[in-house]
Amino acid sequence: MVSYKDLGLVNTREMFAKAIEGGYAVPAFNFNNMEQLQAIIKAAAEEKSPVILQVSKGARNYANATLLRYMAQGAVAYAKELGWENPQICLHLDHGDSFELCKSCIDNGFSSVMIDGSHLPYEENVALTKQVVDYAHQFDVTVEGELGVLAGVEDEVSSDHHTYTDPEEVIDFATRTGCDSLAISIGTSHGAYKFTPEQCTRDPKTGKLVPPPLAFDVLDAVMEKLPGFPIVLHGSSSVPQEYVDTINKYGGKLPDAIGIPEEELRKAAKSAVCKINIDSDSRLAMTAAVREIFATKPGEFDPRKYLGPARDEMERLYKHKIENVLGSNGKA
Ligand code: G3H
Ligand code: 13P
Ligand code: ZN
């Protein structure tokens, strides 16, 4: 058993309480490799922002679970080396799909886990989430549950339509499971194609697609039922057009990719939404930078010469999110 406390990590409890009180959200950035982790830590350390390092089941399989744990421990040491005296870094399992996976993460140094039973019948979701909470809380590990289904790929289950969270269920779910935070569905979705062109309107001036608004009425109803309870938004990448354009310019093919407008995320961050999940934007930043170098410097074959600029681009992206979207700068 490796305790996250011995690795210098923190759980989400205090992070979320401060975020709700302060009207901002903590960034949850997914990572799979060293360059993403370096960029996240540099951005968080320089911005003095609490940060959640998010690891999916796929990332764990890709990078190796043991190596990931040491990378997270290394991240704390790196943050201190960068001058962040008291780093507020959480290591979180994203979309855990079984008790065994959550237990394995808890036993290996994770400070927080998500158990995603959102695709299960309600009573099964309650039972599974409670089982994880009962185990996790023995070690002061925090647990995120989910109610409602997001469109897109979630938990290796692909859904082409979403089901908004039913505000009538949230009190019962939170009370019976004892979860520490709740991911809800209000119209966000995973990946770089969050809406079909048919779901959008076109701006007559620019010709650009304008996505439908998020269901803030559902968020308001959830907050009314569970005042002060930490709410999580998945699928919150904005799919910056400049990355999509660069990727397409240099041989990529991402037609009509579209994300969540930043104004909507800014509004959400000021509410009880205290964790905002971003993965796809980092993938786009990395891909845009690498494609540009491959196309403009075809003689380059030193990975540092294309992964280095990709890392710099991701760092710029993370800082932008922290400062201009989530408002978590200076909070740690
Ligand atoms: O919510 C999904 C995350 O973006 C992780 O994606 O399972 O491809 O690592 P992944
Ligand atoms: P995006 O695909 O919008 O980045 O969402 C990531 C996410 O929700 C990870 O759990
Ligand atoms: Zn997610």
mmCIF file of C-alpha atoms and ligand atoms in Angstrom:
data_model
loop_
_atom_site.group_PDB
_atom_site.id
_atom_site.type_symbol
_atom_site.label_atom_id
_atom_site.label_comp_id
_atom_site.label_asym_id
_atom_site.label_seq_id
_atom_site.Cartn_x
_atom_site.Cartn_y
_atom_site.Cartn_z
ATOM 1 C CA MET A 1 0.000 0.000 0.000
ATOM 2 C CA VAL A 2 1.415 3.382 -1.046
ATOM 3 C CA SER A 3 -0.261 6.364 0.577
ATOM 4 C CA TYR A 4 -0.616 9.513 -1.528
ATOM 5 C CA LYS A 5 0.261 11.492 1.568
ATOM 6 C CA ASP A 6 3.777 10.034 1.471
ATOM 7 C CA LEU A 7 4.073 11.174 -2.152
ATOM 8 C CA GLY A 8 3.265 14.810 -1.238
ATOM 9 C CA LEU A 9 -0.116 14.724 -3.000
ATOM 10 C CA VAL A 10 -3.419 16.054 -1.668
ATOM 11 C CA ASN A 11 -7.030 14.906 -2.064
ATOM 12 C CA THR A 12 -9.733 17.190 -3.467
ATOM 13 C CA ARG A 13 -11.625 18.059 -0.276
ATOM 14 C CA GLU A 14 -9.947 21.329 0.628
ATOM 15 C CA MET A 15 -9.309 22.264 -3.012
ATOM 16 C CA PHE A 16 -13.021 22.068 -3.773
ATOM 17 C CA ALA A 17 -14.183 23.833 -0.618
ATOM 18 C CA LYS A 18 -11.901 26.773 -1.451
ATOM 19 C CA ALA A 19 -12.929 26.771 -5.117
ATOM 20 C CA ILE A 20 -16.640 26.973 -4.301
ATOM 21 C CA GLU A 21 -16.014 29.683 -1.727
ATOM 22 C CA GLY A 22 -13.761 31.616 -4.129
ATOM 23 C CA GLY A 23 -15.901 31.278 -7.276
ATOM 24 C CA TYR A 24 -13.326 29.506 -9.461
ATOM 25 C CA ALA A 25 -12.712 25.947 -10.685
ATOM 26 C CA VAL A 26 -9.710 23.652 -10.311
ATOM 27 C CA PRO A 27 -8.284 22.389 -13.618
ATOM 28 C CA ALA A 28 -8.262 18.622 -14.148
ATOM 29 C CA PHE A 29 -5.821 17.973 -16.969
ATOM 30 C CA ASN A 30 -5.339 14.446 -18.348
ATOM 31 C CA PHE A 31 -1.814 13.210 -18.902
ATOM 32 C CA ASN A 32 -0.311 10.179 -20.635
ATOM 33 C CA ASN A 33 3.329 11.127 -21.068
ATOM 34 C CA MET A 34 6.220 13.148 -19.695
ATOM 35 C CA GLU A 35 5.765 16.206 -21.915
ATOM 36 C CA GLN A 36 2.141 16.684 -20.866
ATOM 37 C CA LEU A 37 3.063 16.288 -17.218
ATOM 38 C CA GLN A 38 5.954 18.766 -17.471
ATOM 39 C CA ALA A 39 3.697 21.317 -19.154
ATOM 40 C CA ILE A 40 0.935 20.900 -16.560
ATOM 41 C CA ILE A 41 3.313 21.249 -13.615
ATOM 42 C CA LYS A 42 5.152 24.245 -15.084
ATOM 43 C CA ALA A 43 1.868 26.013 -15.780
ATOM 44 C CA ALA A 44 0.418 25.238 -12.329
ATOM 45 C CA ALA A 45 3.647 26.169 -10.509
ATOM 46 C CA GLU A 46 4.043 29.453 -12.341
ATOM 47 C CA GLU A 47 0.366 30.308 -11.939
ATOM 48 C CA LYS A 48 0.247 29.016 -8.346
ATOM 49 C CA SER A 49 -2.888 27.089 -9.251
ATOM 50 C CA PRO A 50 -4.127 23.941 -7.539
ATOM 51 C CA VAL A 51 -4.166 21.193 -10.127
ATOM 52 C CA ILE A 52 -5.624 17.723 -10.656
ATOM 53 C CA LEU A 53 -3.465 15.300 -12.638
ATOM 54 C CA GLN A 54 -5.963 13.062 -14.293
ATOM 55 C CA VAL A 55 -5.194 9.507 -15.406
ATOM 56 C CA SER A 56 -7.657 7.435 -17.426
ATOM 57 C CA LYS A 57 -7.699 3.657 -17.578
ATOM 58 C CA GLY A 58 -6.254 3.996 -21.077
ATOM 59 C CA ALA A 59 -3.461 6.266 -19.825
ATOM 60 C CA ARG A 60 -2.642 3.784 -17.092
ATOM 61 C CA ASN A 61 -2.376 0.988 -19.634
ATOM 62 C CA TYR A 62 -0.325 3.194 -21.967
ATOM 63 C CA ALA A 63 2.185 4.543 -19.476
ATOM 64 C CA ASN A 64 2.366 1.714 -16.894
ATOM 65 C CA ALA A 65 0.765 2.137 -13.469
ATOM 66 C CA THR A 66 4.018 1.987 -11.487
ATOM 67 C CA LEU A 67 5.746 4.512 -13.683
ATOM 68 C CA LEU A 68 2.775 6.844 -13.425
ATOM 69 C CA ARG A 69 2.934 6.803 -9.646
ATOM 70 C CA TYR A 70 6.609 7.744 -9.703
ATOM 71 C CA MET A 71 5.872 10.422 -12.302
ATOM 72 C CA ALA A 72 3.292 11.961 -9.959
ATOM 73 C CA GLN A 73 5.763 11.817 -7.077
ATOM 74 C CA GLY A 74 8.363 13.395 -9.364
ATOM 75 C CA ALA A 75 5.842 16.070 -10.294
ATOM 76 C CA VAL A 76 5.610 17.196 -6.669
ATOM 77 C CA ALA A 77 9.416 17.422 -6.411
ATOM 78 C CA TYR A 78 9.581 19.245 -9.759
ATOM 79 C CA ALA A 79 6.935 21.733 -8.624
ATOM 80 C CA LYS A 80 9.004 22.515 -5.508
ATOM 81 C CA GLU A 81 12.131 22.897 -7.619
ATOM 82 C CA LEU A 82 10.214 25.455 -9.679
ATOM 83 C CA GLY A 83 9.663 27.488 -6.516
ATOM 84 C CA TRP A 84 6.134 26.319 -5.584
ATOM 85 C CA GLU A 85 6.606 25.877 -1.850
ATOM 86 C CA ASN A 86 3.427 24.026 -1.021
ATOM 87 C CA PRO A 87 2.222 22.332 -4.215
ATOM 88 C CA GLN A 88 -1.483 21.485 -4.262
ATOM 89 C CA ILE A 89 -1.415 18.520 -6.624
ATOM 90 C CA CYS A 90 -4.006 15.751 -6.713
ATOM 91 C CA LEU A 91 -3.563 12.461 -8.594
ATOM 92 C CA HIS A 92 -6.987 11.361 -9.801
ATOM 93 C CA LEU A 93 -8.338 8.319 -11.644
ATOM 94 C CA ASP A 94 -10.563 9.489 -14.502
ATOM 95 C CA HIS A 95 -13.593 7.340 -15.397
ATOM 96 C CA GLY A 96 -12.829 4.362 -13.182
ATOM 97 C CA ASP A 97 -15.121 1.580 -14.381
ATOM 98 C CA SER A 98 -14.830 -0.995 -11.602
ATOM 99 C CA PHE A 99 -14.229 -1.320 -7.870
ATOM 100 C CA GLU A 100 -11.021 -3.275 -8.599
ATOM 101 C CA LEU A 101 -9.532 -0.500 -10.748
ATOM 102 C CA CYS A 102 -10.374 2.145 -8.126
ATOM 103 C CA LYS A 103 -8.892 -0.011 -5.371
ATOM 104 C CA SER A 104 -5.714 -0.585 -7.359
ATOM 105 C CA CYS A 105 -5.287 3.176 -7.832
ATOM 106 C CA ILE A 106 -6.011 3.912 -4.166
ATOM 107 C CA ASP A 107 -3.501 1.235 -3.130
ATOM 108 C CA ASN A 108 -0.919 2.765 -5.479
ATOM 109 C CA GLY A 109 -0.866 6.385 -4.383
ATOM 110 C CA PHE A 110 -3.868 8.068 -6.017
ATOM 111 C CA SER A 111 -5.424 10.749 -3.816
ATOM 112 C CA SER A 112 -8.775 10.772 -5.608
ATOM 113 C CA VAL A 113 -10.756 8.443 -7.862
ATOM 114 C CA MET A 114 -13.784 8.690 -10.076
ATOM 115 C CA ILE A 115 -16.147 5.750 -10.217
ATOM 116 C CA ASP A 116 -18.234 6.209 -13.315
ATOM 117 C CA GLY A 117 -21.404 4.189 -13.001
ATOM 118 C CA SER A 118 -23.380 6.684 -15.059
ATOM 119 C CA HIS A 119 -24.270 4.134 -17.740
ATOM 120 C CA LEU A 120 -25.603 1.646 -15.156
ATOM 121 C CA PRO A 121 -29.175 1.453 -13.871
ATOM 122 C CA TYR A 122 -29.547 3.951 -11.006
ATOM 123 C CA GLU A 123 -29.512 1.455 -8.104
ATOM 124 C CA GLU A 124 -26.398 -0.272 -9.503
ATOM 125 C CA ASN A 125 -24.646 3.093 -9.863
ATOM 126 C CA VAL A 126 -25.495 3.860 -6.198
ATOM 127 C CA ALA A 127 -24.232 0.471 -4.979
ATOM 128 C CA LEU A 128 -20.965 0.581 -6.954
ATOM 129 C CA THR A 129 -20.222 4.180 -5.997
ATOM 130 C CA LYS A 130 -20.904 3.451 -2.321
ATOM 131 C CA GLN A 131 -18.588 0.425 -2.435
ATOM 132 C CA VAL A 132 -15.757 2.613 -3.769
ATOM 133 C CA VAL A 133 -16.482 5.412 -1.270
ATOM 134 C CA ASP A 134 -16.447 2.988 1.674
ATOM 135 C CA TYR A 135 -13.026 1.707 0.638
ATOM 136 C CA ALA A 136 -11.538 5.078 -0.369
ATOM 137 C CA HIS A 137 -12.579 6.967 2.746
ATOM 138 C CA GLN A 138 -10.631 4.579 4.970
ATOM 139 C CA PHE A 139 -7.527 6.128 3.414
ATOM 140 C CA ASP A 140 -8.838 9.690 3.121
ATOM 141 C CA VAL A 141 -9.052 9.357 -0.668
ATOM 142 C CA THR A 142 -11.868 11.403 -2.210
ATOM 143 C CA VAL A 143 -14.401 9.999 -4.692
ATOM 144 C CA GLU A 144 -16.203 11.523 -7.672
ATOM 145 C CA GLY A 145 -19.439 9.894 -8.838
ATOM 146 C CA GLU A 146 -21.478 10.624 -11.957
ATOM 147 C CA LEU A 147 -25.165 10.996 -12.725
ATOM 148 C CA GLY A 148 -26.433 11.549 -16.260
ATOM 149 C CA VAL A 149 -24.795 10.435 -19.494
ATOM 150 C CA LEU A 150 -22.507 12.523 -21.690
ATOM 151 C CA ALA A 151 -22.488 12.094 -25.454
ATOM 152 C CA GLY A 152 -19.242 10.886 -26.994
ATOM 153 C CA VAL A 153 -16.832 8.277 -25.724
ATOM 154 C CA GLU A 154 -17.128 7.832 -21.993
ATOM 155 C CA ASP A 155 -15.688 5.035 -19.974
ATOM 156 C CA GLU A 156 -15.093 3.127 -23.188
ATOM 157 C CA VAL A 157 -18.817 3.319 -23.771
ATOM 158 C CA SER A 158 -19.806 5.407 -26.744
ATOM 159 C CA SER A 159 -23.078 7.247 -26.677
ATOM 160 C CA ASP A 160 -24.356 9.382 -29.531
ATOM 161 C CA HIS A 161 -26.748 11.337 -27.380
ATOM 162 C CA HIS A 162 -26.654 12.667 -23.838
ATOM 163 C CA THR A 163 -29.095 12.347 -20.980
ATOM 164 C CA TYR A 164 -29.069 15.370 -18.707
ATOM 165 C CA THR A 165 -28.654 14.726 -15.007
ATOM 166 C CA ASP A 166 -32.017 14.477 -13.257
ATOM 167 C CA PRO A 167 -31.885 17.021 -10.392
ATOM 168 C CA GLU A 168 -34.488 14.911 -8.544
ATOM 169 C CA GLU A 169 -31.895 12.152 -8.083
ATOM 170 C CA VAL A 170 -28.916 14.098 -6.774
ATOM 171 C CA ILE A 171 -29.798 14.332 -3.061
ATOM 172 C CA ASP A 172 -30.535 10.619 -2.836
ATOM 173 C CA PHE A 173 -27.348 9.759 -4.772
ATOM 174 C CA ALA A 174 -25.030 11.992 -2.754
ATOM 175 C CA THR A 175 -26.545 10.935 0.574
ATOM 176 C CA ARG A 176 -26.603 7.211 -0.052
ATOM 177 C CA THR A 177 -23.176 6.960 -1.701
ATOM 178 C CA GLY A 178 -21.286 9.498 0.443
ATOM 179 C CA CYS A 179 -19.381 10.649 -2.660
ATOM 180 C CA ASP A 180 -17.314 13.831 -2.341
ATOM 181 C CA SER A 181 -18.174 15.366 -5.711
ATOM 182 C CA LEU A 182 -20.612 14.740 -8.514
ATOM 183 C CA ALA A 183 -20.056 14.880 -12.280
ATOM 184 C CA ILE A 184 -23.206 15.999 -14.067
ATOM 185 C CA SER A 185 -24.407 16.100 -17.638
ATOM 186 C CA ILE A 186 -25.583 19.507 -18.887
ATOM 187 C CA GLY A 187 -24.723 19.208 -22.575
ATOM 188 C CA THR A 188 -20.916 18.898 -22.632
ATOM 189 C CA SER A 189 -19.385 15.819 -24.256
ATOM 190 C CA HIS A 190 -16.010 14.159 -24.737
ATOM 191 C CA GLY A 191 -13.669 14.604 -27.678
ATOM 192 C CA ALA A 192 -13.219 17.189 -30.435
ATOM 193 C CA TYR A 193 -16.687 16.782 -31.952
ATOM 194 C CA LYS A 194 -19.022 17.879 -29.223
ATOM 195 C CA PHE A 195 -21.871 18.873 -31.489
ATOM 196 C CA THR A 196 -22.892 17.903 -34.992
ATOM 197 C CA PRO A 197 -23.243 20.748 -37.499
ATOM 198 C CA GLU A 198 -27.006 20.043 -37.424
ATOM 199 C CA GLN A 199 -27.119 20.844 -33.705
ATOM 200 C CA CYS A 200 -25.402 24.203 -34.304
ATOM 201 C CA THR A 201 -26.373 27.441 -35.958
ATOM 202 C CA ARG A 202 -24.054 29.427 -38.253
ATOM 203 C CA ASP A 203 -22.826 32.905 -37.431
ATOM 204 C CA PRO A 204 -24.011 34.887 -40.489
ATOM 205 C CA LYS A 205 -20.910 37.136 -40.359
ATOM 206 C CA THR A 206 -18.126 34.546 -39.976
ATOM 207 C CA GLY A 207 -19.871 31.425 -41.252
ATOM 208 C CA LYS A 208 -18.557 29.631 -38.160
ATOM 209 C CA LEU A 209 -20.615 27.028 -36.297
ATOM 210 C CA VAL A 210 -22.194 28.246 -33.044
ATOM 211 C CA PRO A 211 -22.994 25.420 -30.596
ATOM 212 C CA PRO A 212 -26.224 25.199 -28.620
ATOM 213 C CA PRO A 213 -26.005 26.570 -25.053
ATOM 214 C CA LEU A 214 -25.319 24.349 -22.049
ATOM 215 C CA ALA A 215 -28.282 23.504 -19.813
ATOM 216 C CA PHE A 216 -27.550 25.970 -17.017
ATOM 217 C CA ASP A 217 -31.103 25.433 -15.767
ATOM 218 C CA VAL A 218 -30.133 21.832 -14.911
ATOM 219 C CA LEU A 219 -26.981 23.052 -13.114
ATOM 220 C CA ASP A 220 -29.044 25.619 -11.174
ATOM 221 C CA ALA A 221 -31.551 22.950 -10.152
ATOM 222 C CA VAL A 222 -28.734 20.630 -8.983
ATOM 223 C CA MET A 223 -27.161 23.462 -6.948
ATOM 224 C CA GLU A 224 -30.516 24.226 -5.381
ATOM 225 C CA LYS A 225 -30.901 20.597 -4.288
ATOM 226 C CA LEU A 226 -27.323 20.270 -3.028
ATOM 227 C CA PRO A 227 -26.175 23.717 -1.894
ATOM 228 C CA GLY A 228 -22.375 23.985 -1.707
ATOM 229 C CA PHE A 229 -21.788 20.449 -3.006
ATOM 230 C CA PRO A 230 -18.809 20.147 -5.407
ATOM 231 C CA ILE A 231 -19.937 19.699 -9.018
ATOM 232 C CA VAL A 232 -17.696 18.459 -11.842
ATOM 233 C CA LEU A 233 -17.903 19.134 -15.572
ATOM 234 C CA HIS A 234 -16.433 16.581 -17.963
ATOM 235 C CA GLY A 235 -16.028 17.129 -21.683
ATOM 236 C CA SER A 236 -15.022 20.760 -21.240
ATOM 237 C CA SER A 237 -12.486 21.300 -23.990
ATOM 238 C CA SER A 238 -13.107 24.346 -26.167
ATOM 239 C CA VAL A 239 -11.443 22.903 -29.290
ATOM 240 C CA PRO A 240 -9.536 26.108 -30.187
ATOM 241 C CA GLN A 241 -10.077 26.914 -33.856
ATOM 242 C CA GLU A 242 -6.436 27.907 -34.350
ATOM 243 C CA TYR A 243 -5.272 24.389 -33.465
ATOM 244 C CA VAL A 244 -7.871 22.811 -35.725
ATOM 245 C CA ASP A 245 -6.838 25.152 -38.556
ATOM 246 C CA THR A 246 -3.114 24.372 -38.074
ATOM 247 C CA ILE A 247 -3.791 20.631 -37.994
ATOM 248 C CA ASN A 248 -5.909 20.822 -41.161
ATOM 249 C CA LYS A 249 -3.381 23.106 -42.887
ATOM 250 C CA TYR A 250 -0.561 20.621 -42.331
ATOM 251 C CA GLY A 251 -2.244 17.468 -43.543
ATOM 252 C CA GLY A 252 -4.675 16.676 -40.727
ATOM 253 C CA LYS A 253 -8.360 16.056 -41.154
ATOM 254 C CA LEU A 254 -10.612 17.429 -38.442
ATOM 255 C CA PRO A 255 -13.616 18.833 -40.298
ATOM 256 C CA ASP A 256 -16.181 20.710 -38.210
ATOM 257 C CA ALA A 257 -14.469 19.965 -34.883
ATOM 258 C CA ILE A 258 -16.225 22.027 -32.219
ATOM 259 C CA GLY A 259 -16.042 22.496 -28.450
ATOM 260 C CA ILE A 260 -17.582 24.366 -25.527
ATOM 261 C CA PRO A 261 -17.308 28.169 -25.769
ATOM 262 C CA GLU A 262 -15.020 29.627 -23.108
ATOM 263 C CA GLU A 263 -17.674 32.104 -21.912
ATOM 264 C CA GLU A 264 -19.854 29.174 -20.831
ATOM 265 C CA LEU A 265 -17.006 27.566 -18.904
ATOM 266 C CA ARG A 266 -16.178 30.898 -17.248
ATOM 267 C CA LYS A 267 -19.781 31.144 -16.092
ATOM 268 C CA ALA A 268 -19.747 27.549 -14.811
ATOM 269 C CA ALA A 269 -16.453 28.066 -12.950
ATOM 270 C CA LYS A 270 -18.030 30.855 -10.889
ATOM 271 C CA SER A 271 -20.741 28.477 -9.633
ATOM 272 C CA ALA A 272 -20.517 25.238 -7.613
ATOM 273 C CA VAL A 273 -18.669 23.703 -10.560
ATOM 274 C CA CYS A 274 -15.263 23.338 -8.957
ATOM 275 C CA LYS A 275 -13.522 20.844 -11.282
ATOM 276 C CA ILE A 276 -13.360 21.239 -15.049
ATOM 277 C CA ASN A 277 -11.944 18.365 -17.137
ATOM 278 C CA ILE A 278 -9.776 19.146 -20.143
ATOM 279 C CA ASP A 279 -8.031 16.546 -22.274
ATOM 280 C CA SER A 280 -8.837 17.050 -25.964
ATOM 281 C CA ASP A 281 -7.474 20.633 -26.087
ATOM 282 C CA SER A 282 -4.070 19.378 -24.940
ATOM 283 C CA ARG A 283 -4.141 16.656 -27.608
ATOM 284 C CA LEU A 284 -4.968 19.284 -30.231
ATOM 285 C CA ALA A 285 -2.182 21.621 -29.045
ATOM 286 C CA MET A 286 0.346 18.809 -29.204
ATOM 287 C CA THR A 287 -0.822 17.548 -32.597
ATOM 288 C CA ALA A 288 -0.868 21.049 -34.129
ATOM 289 C CA ALA A 289 2.695 21.756 -32.968
ATOM 290 C CA VAL A 290 4.059 18.411 -34.132
ATOM 291 C CA ARG A 291 2.303 18.540 -37.513
ATOM 292 C CA GLU A 292 3.598 22.037 -38.175
ATOM 293 C CA ILE A 293 7.180 21.002 -37.488
ATOM 294 C CA PHE A 294 6.939 17.828 -39.531
ATOM 295 C CA ALA A 295 5.571 19.841 -42.462
ATOM 296 C CA THR A 296 7.873 22.855 -42.234
ATOM 297 C CA LYS A 297 11.098 21.107 -41.136
ATOM 298 C CA PRO A 298 11.032 17.751 -42.908
ATOM 299 C CA GLY A 299 14.682 17.101 -42.078
ATOM 300 C CA GLU A 300 14.029 17.108 -38.311
ATOM 301 C CA PHE A 301 14.227 13.732 -36.607
ATOM 302 C CA ASP A 302 15.268 14.540 -33.030
ATOM 303 C CA PRO A 303 12.069 13.999 -30.958
ATOM 304 C CA ARG A 304 13.112 16.821 -28.636
ATOM 305 C CA LYS A 305 12.837 19.219 -31.568
ATOM 306 C CA TYR A 306 9.145 18.491 -32.084
ATOM 307 C CA LEU A 307 8.035 17.332 -28.639
ATOM 308 C CA GLY A 308 9.741 20.366 -27.036
ATOM 309 C CA PRO A 309 7.666 22.910 -28.999
ATOM 310 C CA ALA A 310 4.577 20.732 -28.440
ATOM 311 C CA ARG A 311 5.254 20.900 -24.699
ATOM 312 C CA ASP A 312 5.643 24.712 -24.874
ATOM 313 C CA GLU A 313 2.322 24.987 -26.700
ATOM 314 C CA MET A 314 0.563 22.841 -24.092
ATOM 315 C CA GLU A 315 2.040 24.974 -21.302
ATOM 316 C CA ARG A 316 0.656 28.120 -22.990
ATOM 317 C CA LEU A 317 -2.725 26.407 -23.295
ATOM 318 C CA TYR A 318 -2.805 25.330 -19.622
ATOM 319 C CA LYS A 319 -1.828 28.817 -18.435
ATOM 320 C CA HIS A 320 -4.541 30.338 -20.588
ATOM 321 C CA LYS A 321 -7.141 27.970 -19.099
ATOM 322 C CA ILE A 322 -6.001 28.676 -15.547
ATOM 323 C CA GLU A 323 -5.879 32.464 -15.931
ATOM 324 C CA ASN A 324 -8.623 33.241 -18.391
ATOM 325 C CA VAL A 325 -11.185 30.466 -18.060
ATOM 326 C CA LEU A 326 -11.082 28.771 -14.638
ATOM 327 C CA GLY A 327 -9.690 31.624 -12.554
ATOM 328 C CA SER A 328 -7.592 29.327 -10.339
ATOM 329 C CA ASN A 329 -4.367 31.348 -10.598
ATOM 330 C CA GLY A 330 -2.926 32.526 -7.289
ATOM 331 C CA LYS A 331 -5.124 30.108 -5.318
ATOM 332 C CA ALA A 332 -2.417 27.694 -4.131
HETATM 333 O O1 G3H B 1 -12.827 11.218 -20.695
HETATM 334 C C1 G3H B 1 -11.972 10.707 -21.366
HETATM 335 C C2 G3H B 1 -10.592 11.239 -21.334
HETATM 336 O O2 G3H B 1 -10.434 12.218 -22.341
HETATM 337 C C3 G3H B 1 -9.572 10.153 -21.398
HETATM 338 O O3 G3H B 1 -9.521 9.593 -22.664
HETATM 339 O O4 G3H B 1 -9.640 7.126 -22.294
HETATM 340 O O5 G3H B 1 -8.648 8.107 -24.387
HETATM 341 O O6 G3H B 1 -7.419 8.281 -22.219
HETATM 342 P P1 G3H B 1 -8.770 8.173 -22.902
HETATM 343 P P1 13P B 2 -12.578 16.711 -23.285
HETATM 344 O O1 13P B 2 -12.617 15.614 -24.290
HETATM 345 O O2 13P B 2 -13.591 17.770 -23.601
HETATM 346 O O3 13P B 2 -11.209 17.305 -23.123
HETATM 347 O O4 13P B 2 -13.009 16.108 -21.872
HETATM 348 C C1 13P B 2 -12.078 15.421 -21.073
HETATM 349 C C2 13P B 2 -12.723 14.718 -19.928
HETATM 350 O O5 13P B 2 -13.854 14.916 -19.576
HETATM 351 C C3 13P B 2 -11.885 13.746 -19.207
HETATM 352 O O6 13P B 2 -12.620 13.052 -18.242
HETATM 353 ZN ZN ZN B 3 -14.619 12.651 -18.765
#
